[in-house]
Amino acid sequence: MSLVDSAREATLEDVALWDIGKRFGFYGSIAAMVTISMFPVFWILLSSLKPPSELFVFPQEFLPYVITIQDGQLTVVQQFPLTLENYRAALQERPVGQYLINSAIVASGTAIIDVVLGSMAGYALSRLRFPYKLHVLLLILFAALLPFISRLIPLYKLAIDLQGTVFGPFFGLNQYLGLILPYAAFQMPFAVWIFQAYFNELPDSLEEAGLMDGLSRVGVLFRIILPVSMPAMATTAIIVFIYAWNEFLFALTFMTQDSKRTITVGIALFGGQFNSPWGIITAAVFMSLVPLMVFMLVFQKKIVEGMTAGVGKA
Amino acid sequence: MAWDSSAIRRRQIIKGVAAGGSAFVAGCLGGDGDDGGGSGSGSITFVHISSFEPSANDFKEAYDSQSDATLEVQSTPAESSSSREYYVNQFAAQSSEFDVGMMDVVWPAEFVSAGWASEVDDPENHTDEMIPTSAETVTIDGSLYGMPMFTDANGLYYRTDLLEEAGYDEPPSTYMELVDMAQDIMDQSDEDLNGYIWQGGANEGLTIMWLNWLWGMGGSVQDDDGNLVVNTEEGVQALQHAVDLIHEYEITPESVPSSGTDGNRQTFQQGNTIFMRNWPYAYALFQDDTPVTDKFAVTTMPKAEGHEDANNSCIGGWSLFINSFSQNKAAAQELATYVGTAEAQEKLAVDRSRLPVRAELYEDAYWEDSDTDKPAFLDRFSEILDQTSARPAISNYSQWSNIVYTECNNALTQQKSVQEALDDAQEQIDSDVNNA
Amino acid sequence: MVDSTTGKQDITRIGEEGLRGRLERYRELRITEEELAVVLLMPVLAFLLAVSFYPIVDTIWASLHTGYVVQLPTQTTEFVGIENYRALFTDGSFWNALGVSLFYTFVSVPVELVFGLGLALLLRADFKWKYFAQAAILFPWALPTVINAKIWAWLLNPDYGVISDILVRVGILSQPYPFLSSPDVALYSMTAITIWKTTSFMALILLAGLSSIPDHLYESARMDGASRWRRFRDITLPLLKPTILVALIFRTLPAFQAFGLPYGLTGGGPGEATTTLVLYTQQAAYNNPGPTNGGFALGSAAATVITMIALVIALIYVATLYEPEVR
């Protein structure tokens, strides 16, 4: 479906001028939204490429080069020199690459747990008959209500208490699982919700056909339901992944070794007690944003599709 | 041991559950007995703010070569306040994850009364050699709870060139001199100059600013009974002066109530500011090729008329403390003793541009025997260090300061009158701090 | 929707069977719906019990005691009943924070809803470079909150902020404006930033709802000569209602528990103008954490109150939302 032939808008569609105006307005709005959304990122990139003396000036320079007409000739005037010095300094000061790898491990692990457990619970809540169903759903939702910071100390104490026990390697300090498990739990209500909404939309005939064919309930789940729930899995995975990638407070407290820190915490370590070297910080911030931008570009279609399938008619 | 039984019970229940579940987990997951290699007797961990990392690595090198134990270093975020939150989480969990930590000058009373910092020995009597205020900040009821590492004291930065052009040979020494001078220079200049910038944002910096003015008026925040009183005559005058700088004399820009330490430093560094209150770190940063390099100087804080002798620079700095929950206090003590030595102090001053706490390092005589030259900034700040006062040493300092800077900020942005703001602050202090 | 009560009874209602029969059945992977539900839900519930409900219970417990969270080795925990709640409710800062959070939530969420709906309507069309545009527009939502706060603190810097710069260039301002210095403007700025960040997420959910509305409804409406506005009002809005409610719940709860943005952007200032409820809770706890000072007890009480308010909000939503399937 293209914009113009969109069968829903008909009244004035055959008037060409109106059409052009509409197109113009449409692309104009999209361009405006893209600009507003991405401008801060552009600005961070630009700031990171400026030498320190150019950062704290007013008015600010927007472009490193401008083209002017001087004596009838086009000349390119450099407004400020571009430098990669900030990137060099950031990479030298902190193991940014290691931080990014840690973030990727933690975020992927969290996504996997939530997809597996969330789909199981979502399936039960949506398609199986059992008593107290609403109560269970509410109970799961209730788990999302305690403010995040209030969970920190109880869980941190728990982690300390578990050190040295068999659970130490699973829920301990400086263990990837020590972050993955709490993150997975915090996002679980969301995951369960997405899946149960998605499964609500599947026609009942799917299972009935399976049961008629002699498949067991378990067989139906694995052979029929799981294969068609890819969109909901993708949505859940992406949303949970981004959440885990972004979390700060737990990552700060549970990972004390530099080699285990995530990127959001790593950024907070730049700077002195008093001074914030904005050039280096913006360089580090930009490096942390690149994987996210690639991720969004690759998966945005999946996000939208999965969302459509997942909460479409909740 | 007098541990609270319910806490122990809770822990035991948790451990019990853990043990009970272990067979299950081992069965399911194949079991991995590695508990992360708990710190053996031969290793201690030092937690520092991230900007202290170079010095921490210096310590590690020296410590590992001198001691049987080894030192591991870990950093917390750059900012003091988030580092404190990090420590509180550790203490709340009674964690022995680290053995030695860095303690801001305002934390000792809290850490000690909470039982988080243990007593530190000073077998080589380093503290006798130290600047008295620095040693006092870590001494509570006659016992030592930290080994001072480096100090800080704020001064008045000013532009020598701008003052000279306008015909002034000397920096201002009183509050009103500063106002007159700034107004005069601003009038004479064609440029759009900032007169005086300081830390007005709602954070610790503003509490210190207010104390600077208050001390300079001969005031104090602690009454004879040790209660904290902020709405005294001097307290009101100090805050009124701050408000007037913005709204009456108009030498302080209106953005100051949201500005912080480093924002001020950057603004001054651009070259359009006459006066700035700041810490010594700015001095070092202004040395490398900036618009103000060679055009500025630092002096002692101005004082109110008639109080020329007031000590109104605020002392900052960090000391090293030993975690009460540490399981290797002997090895931790070795590090504490080391940071007080002249060797460690000299390295901090020469290589890392920190203000040392050993008084001898400010004397020329010390450097005659040394291989290195005396760092120039030591002379700049020795006079300022003679005029320091310390913030109240109370266990709930953070809360007190939070009340003070929040209400002062309300007055700066003219949400409340000065009297109203400080009366409101006093009400909260009486109920939350003095009676606690 | 097909009525689902048919055709399923044969296997699920086996009823009276002995242990042996049951084992037999399990071996063939033939289990009842209820049993399957238990098997599927147990992992989630056990997991939530350990990682989510334990902290909730711990927090409620802490709010009724002193000396619980943080303790001296020699100290005992003392039950104080509702004392911490009394302290909380007599603290002016708590009520201020409640006001800030309510403003922040109930201004940002409706504005996001309106903008998000507009954006969703735009993104429904196919066009060149759609995937780039979509990725770009969704990007603010993926930004880490702490980094987002840092970025905006830089953009809004009172002296060198580019937002001031642009407004000066456009002629709206004559000199840089300190957005975060004036209490009202700071709160508006913070609210605007959150709208900037999460409108696209709102749009995403609404887009999903839009595409589930069958096209034939619009067509027949157009046949009847309904205007564009009427089609929007009579078809789009009513059919989008359930999706709107989902969008509201997923935005209202996080907005009500906002912490990272004010923490990183303003620290709650100027004064307490941007101190949200959760930031207040954090400050109450950490400014005064000592075992005898009770900051954590107060903070726990505040956290419990926030949980209860969130529960009320969630229950209202669920009561409106949840339609139990008739199976």
PDB file of C-alpha atoms in Angstrom, chain A residues 115-256:
ATOM      1  CA  VAL A 115      11.241 -15.306  25.795  1.00  0.00           C
ATOM      2  CA  VAL A 116      11.336 -18.891  27.054  1.00  0.00           C
ATOM      3  CA  LEU A 117       9.599 -18.399  30.399  1.00  0.00           C
ATOM      4  CA  GLY A 118       7.336 -15.605  29.160  1.00  0.00           C
ATOM      5  CA  SER A 119       6.009 -17.616  26.247  1.00  0.00           C
ATOM      6  CA  MET A 120       5.288 -20.597  28.494  1.00  0.00           C
ATOM      7  CA  ALA A 121       3.366 -18.514  31.002  1.00  0.00           C
ATOM      8  CA  GLY A 122       1.695 -16.464  28.307  1.00  0.00           C
ATOM      9  CA  TYR A 123       0.473 -19.606  26.624  1.00  0.00           C
ATOM     10  CA  ALA A 124      -0.972 -20.994  29.828  1.00  0.00           C
ATOM     11  CA  LEU A 125      -2.691 -17.734  30.708  1.00  0.00           C
ATOM     12  CA  SER A 126      -4.149 -17.285  27.294  1.00  0.00           C
ATOM     13  CA  ARG A 127      -5.137 -20.704  26.015  1.00  0.00           C
ATOM     14  CA  LEU A 128      -5.538 -23.087  28.911  1.00  0.00           C
ATOM     15  CA  ARG A 129      -8.445 -23.399  31.268  1.00  0.00           C
ATOM     16  CA  PHE A 130      -7.567 -23.452  34.936  1.00  0.00           C
ATOM     17  CA  PRO A 131      -8.896 -21.884  38.119  1.00  0.00           C
ATOM     18  CA  TYR A 132      -7.642 -18.545  39.469  1.00  0.00           C
ATOM     19  CA  LYS A 133      -6.375 -17.448  36.086  1.00  0.00           C
ATOM     20  CA  LEU A 134      -7.074 -13.757  36.644  1.00  0.00           C
ATOM     21  CA  HIS A 135      -5.435 -13.947  40.052  1.00  0.00           C
ATOM     22  CA  VAL A 136      -2.283 -15.391  38.566  1.00  0.00           C
ATOM     23  CA  LEU A 137      -2.194 -12.708  35.910  1.00  0.00           C
ATOM     24  CA  LEU A 138      -2.625 -10.003  38.529  1.00  0.00           C
ATOM     25  CA  LEU A 139       0.056 -11.567  40.677  1.00  0.00           C
ATOM     26  CA  ILE A 140       2.487 -11.444  37.789  1.00  0.00           C
ATOM     27  CA  LEU A 141       1.538  -7.865  37.035  1.00  0.00           C
ATOM     28  CA  PHE A 142       1.978  -6.955  40.694  1.00  0.00           C
ATOM     29  CA  ALA A 143       5.621  -7.957  40.428  1.00  0.00           C
ATOM     30  CA  ALA A 144       6.144  -4.935  38.192  1.00  0.00           C
ATOM     31  CA  LEU A 145       4.934  -2.370  40.686  1.00  0.00           C
ATOM     32  CA  LEU A 146       7.681  -2.038  43.267  1.00  0.00           C
ATOM     33  CA  PRO A 147       9.935   0.901  42.364  1.00  0.00           C
ATOM     34  CA  PHE A 148      13.105  -0.336  40.871  1.00  0.00           C
ATOM     35  CA  ILE A 149      15.495   1.161  43.397  1.00  0.00           C
ATOM     36  CA  SER A 150      13.747  -0.524  46.318  1.00  0.00           C
ATOM     37  CA  ARG A 151      14.682  -3.930  44.969  1.00  0.00           C
ATOM     38  CA  LEU A 152      18.350  -3.165  44.898  1.00  0.00           C
ATOM     39  CA  ILE A 153      19.319  -3.631  48.519  1.00  0.00           C
ATOM     40  CA  PRO A 154      17.262  -6.764  49.255  1.00  0.00           C
ATOM     41  CA  LEU A 155      18.663  -8.442  46.165  1.00  0.00           C
ATOM     42  CA  TYR A 156      22.170  -7.247  46.814  1.00  0.00           C
ATOM     43  CA  LYS A 157      21.987  -8.684  50.322  1.00  0.00           C
ATOM     44  CA  LEU A 158      20.669 -11.889  48.849  1.00  0.00           C
ATOM     45  CA  ALA A 159      23.565 -12.028  46.408  1.00  0.00           C
ATOM     46  CA  ILE A 160      26.086 -11.499  49.198  1.00  0.00           C
ATOM     47  CA  ASP A 161      24.394 -14.165  51.328  1.00  0.00           C
ATOM     48  CA  LEU A 162      24.465 -16.611  48.453  1.00  0.00           C
ATOM     49  CA  GLN A 163      28.145 -16.176  47.809  1.00  0.00           C
ATOM     50  CA  GLY A 164      29.960 -19.303  48.726  1.00  0.00           C
ATOM     51  CA  THR A 165      26.823 -21.408  48.416  1.00  0.00           C
ATOM     52  CA  VAL A 166      25.997 -23.417  45.335  1.00  0.00           C
ATOM     53  CA  PHE A 167      23.946 -20.486  44.111  1.00  0.00           C
ATOM     54  CA  GLY A 168      26.962 -18.210  44.156  1.00  0.00           C
ATOM     55  CA  PRO A 169      27.904 -18.731  40.536  1.00  0.00           C
ATOM     56  CA  PHE A 170      24.315 -18.138  39.440  1.00  0.00           C
ATOM     57  CA  PHE A 171      23.296 -15.122  41.430  1.00  0.00           C
ATOM     58  CA  GLY A 172      26.494 -13.589  42.622  1.00  0.00           C
ATOM     59  CA  LEU A 173      28.573 -10.483  42.196  1.00  0.00           C
ATOM     60  CA  ASN A 174      30.576 -10.107  39.026  1.00  0.00           C
ATOM     61  CA  GLN A 175      28.605 -12.894  37.378  1.00  0.00           C
ATOM     62  CA  TYR A 176      26.688 -12.203  34.221  1.00  0.00           C
ATOM     63  CA  LEU A 177      23.787 -14.189  35.672  1.00  0.00           C
ATOM     64  CA  GLY A 178      23.776 -11.866  38.662  1.00  0.00           C
ATOM     65  CA  LEU A 179      22.438  -9.195  36.333  1.00  0.00           C
ATOM     66  CA  ILE A 180      20.564 -11.404  33.905  1.00  0.00           C
ATOM     67  CA  LEU A 181      18.298 -12.962  36.535  1.00  0.00           C
ATOM     68  CA  PRO A 182      17.046  -9.722  38.121  1.00  0.00           C
ATOM     69  CA  TYR A 183      16.612  -8.055  34.734  1.00  0.00           C
ATOM     70  CA  ALA A 184      14.683 -11.047  33.447  1.00  0.00           C
ATOM     71  CA  ALA A 185      12.442 -10.958  36.492  1.00  0.00           C
ATOM     72  CA  PHE A 186      11.759  -7.234  36.173  1.00  0.00           C
ATOM     73  CA  GLN A 187      10.735  -7.514  32.556  1.00  0.00           C
ATOM     74  CA  MET A 188       8.857 -10.786  33.010  1.00  0.00           C
ATOM     75  CA  PRO A 189       5.420  -9.193  33.562  1.00  0.00           C
ATOM     76  CA  PHE A 190       5.822  -7.314  30.310  1.00  0.00           C
ATOM     77  CA  ALA A 191       6.928 -10.445  28.450  1.00  0.00           C
ATOM     78  CA  VAL A 192       4.058 -12.495  29.843  1.00  0.00           C
ATOM     79  CA  TRP A 193       1.618  -9.781  28.877  1.00  0.00           C
ATOM     80  CA  ILE A 194       2.856  -9.589  25.281  1.00  0.00           C
ATOM     81  CA  PHE A 195       2.668 -13.346  24.857  1.00  0.00           C
ATOM     82  CA  GLN A 196      -0.751 -13.777  26.378  1.00  0.00           C
ATOM     83  CA  ALA A 197      -2.107 -10.964  24.222  1.00  0.00           C
ATOM     84  CA  TYR A 198      -0.539 -12.562  21.182  1.00  0.00           C
ATOM     85  CA  PHE A 199      -1.863 -16.034  21.917  1.00  0.00           C
ATOM     86  CA  ASN A 200      -5.319 -14.597  22.529  1.00  0.00           C
ATOM     87  CA  GLU A 201      -5.363 -13.629  18.883  1.00  0.00           C
ATOM     88  CA  LEU A 202      -4.524 -17.053  17.475  1.00  0.00           C
ATOM     89  CA  PRO A 203      -7.564 -18.944  16.209  1.00  0.00           C
ATOM     90  CA  ASP A 204      -8.617 -21.878  18.384  1.00  0.00           C
ATOM     91  CA  SER A 205      -8.833 -24.060  15.325  1.00  0.00           C
ATOM     92  CA  LEU A 206      -5.045 -24.321  15.377  1.00  0.00           C
ATOM     93  CA  GLU A 207      -4.988 -26.401  18.516  1.00  0.00           C
ATOM     94  CA  GLU A 208      -8.168 -28.236  17.788  1.00  0.00           C
ATOM     95  CA  ALA A 209      -6.745 -29.474  14.541  1.00  0.00           C
ATOM     96  CA  GLY A 210      -3.641 -30.647  16.352  1.00  0.00           C
ATOM     97  CA  LEU A 211      -5.564 -32.400  19.078  1.00  0.00           C
ATOM     98  CA  MET A 212      -7.769 -34.087  16.495  1.00  0.00           C
ATOM     99  CA  ASP A 213      -4.678 -35.344  14.739  1.00  0.00           C
ATOM    100  CA  GLY A 214      -3.724 -37.096  17.939  1.00  0.00           C
ATOM    101  CA  LEU A 215      -1.040 -34.730  19.176  1.00  0.00           C
ATOM    102  CA  SER A 216      -0.750 -34.366  22.938  1.00  0.00           C
ATOM    103  CA  ARG A 217      -1.142 -30.977  24.602  1.00  0.00           C
ATOM    104  CA  VAL A 218       2.629 -30.744  24.869  1.00  0.00           C
ATOM    105  CA  GLY A 219       2.925 -31.729  21.254  1.00  0.00           C
ATOM    106  CA  VAL A 220       0.501 -29.003  20.250  1.00  0.00           C
ATOM    107  CA  LEU A 221       2.533 -26.452  22.147  1.00  0.00           C
ATOM    108  CA  PHE A 222       5.818 -27.400  20.547  1.00  0.00           C
ATOM    109  CA  ARG A 223       4.744 -28.403  17.059  1.00  0.00           C
ATOM    110  CA  ILE A 224       2.009 -25.919  16.387  1.00  0.00           C
ATOM    111  CA  ILE A 225       2.028 -22.935  18.710  1.00  0.00           C
ATOM    112  CA  LEU A 226       5.746 -22.211  19.020  1.00  0.00           C
ATOM    113  CA  PRO A 227       6.410 -22.018  15.293  1.00  0.00           C
ATOM    114  CA  VAL A 228       3.721 -19.404  14.780  1.00  0.00           C
ATOM    115  CA  SER A 229       4.723 -17.248  17.720  1.00  0.00           C
ATOM    116  CA  MET A 230       7.942 -15.922  16.216  1.00  0.00           C
ATOM    117  CA  PRO A 231       6.668 -12.320  15.940  1.00  0.00           C
ATOM    118  CA  ALA A 232       5.820 -12.137  19.638  1.00  0.00           C
ATOM    119  CA  MET A 233       9.181 -13.686  20.481  1.00  0.00           C
ATOM    120  CA  ALA A 234      10.982 -11.118  18.384  1.00  0.00           C
ATOM    121  CA  THR A 235       9.154  -8.215  20.025  1.00  0.00           C
ATOM    122  CA  THR A 236       9.723  -9.487  23.521  1.00  0.00           C
ATOM    123  CA  ALA A 237      13.355 -10.236  22.816  1.00  0.00           C
ATOM    124  CA  ILE A 238      14.027  -6.794  21.416  1.00  0.00           C
ATOM    125  CA  ILE A 239      12.222  -4.821  24.094  1.00  0.00           C
ATOM    126  CA  VAL A 240      13.826  -6.844  26.879  1.00  0.00           C
ATOM    127  CA  PHE A 241      17.220  -6.641  25.202  1.00  0.00           C
ATOM    128  CA  ILE A 242      17.048  -2.854  25.065  1.00  0.00           C
ATOM    129  CA  TYR A 243      15.919  -2.654  28.659  1.00  0.00           C
ATOM    130  CA  ALA A 244      18.824  -4.786  29.853  1.00  0.00           C
ATOM    131  CA  TRP A 245      21.281  -2.896  27.694  1.00  0.00           C
ATOM    132  CA  ASN A 246      20.182   0.377  29.283  1.00  0.00           C
ATOM    133  CA  GLU A 247      19.963  -0.474  32.976  1.00  0.00           C
ATOM    134  CA  PHE A 248      22.338   1.372  35.263  1.00  0.00           C
ATOM    135  CA  LEU A 249      21.745   0.924  38.987  1.00  0.00           C
ATOM    136  CA  PHE A 250      22.035  -2.858  39.264  1.00  0.00           C
ATOM    137  CA  ALA A 251      24.848  -2.939  36.757  1.00  0.00           C
ATOM    138  CA  LEU A 252      26.746  -0.476  38.904  1.00  0.00           C
ATOM    139  CA  THR A 253      26.243  -2.384  42.132  1.00  0.00           C
ATOM    140  CA  PHE A 254      26.504  -5.998  41.041  1.00  0.00           C
ATOM    141  CA  MET A 255      29.518  -5.649  38.782  1.00  0.00           C
ATOM    142  CA  THR A 256      32.467  -4.361  40.765  1.00  0.00           C
TER     143      THR A 256
END
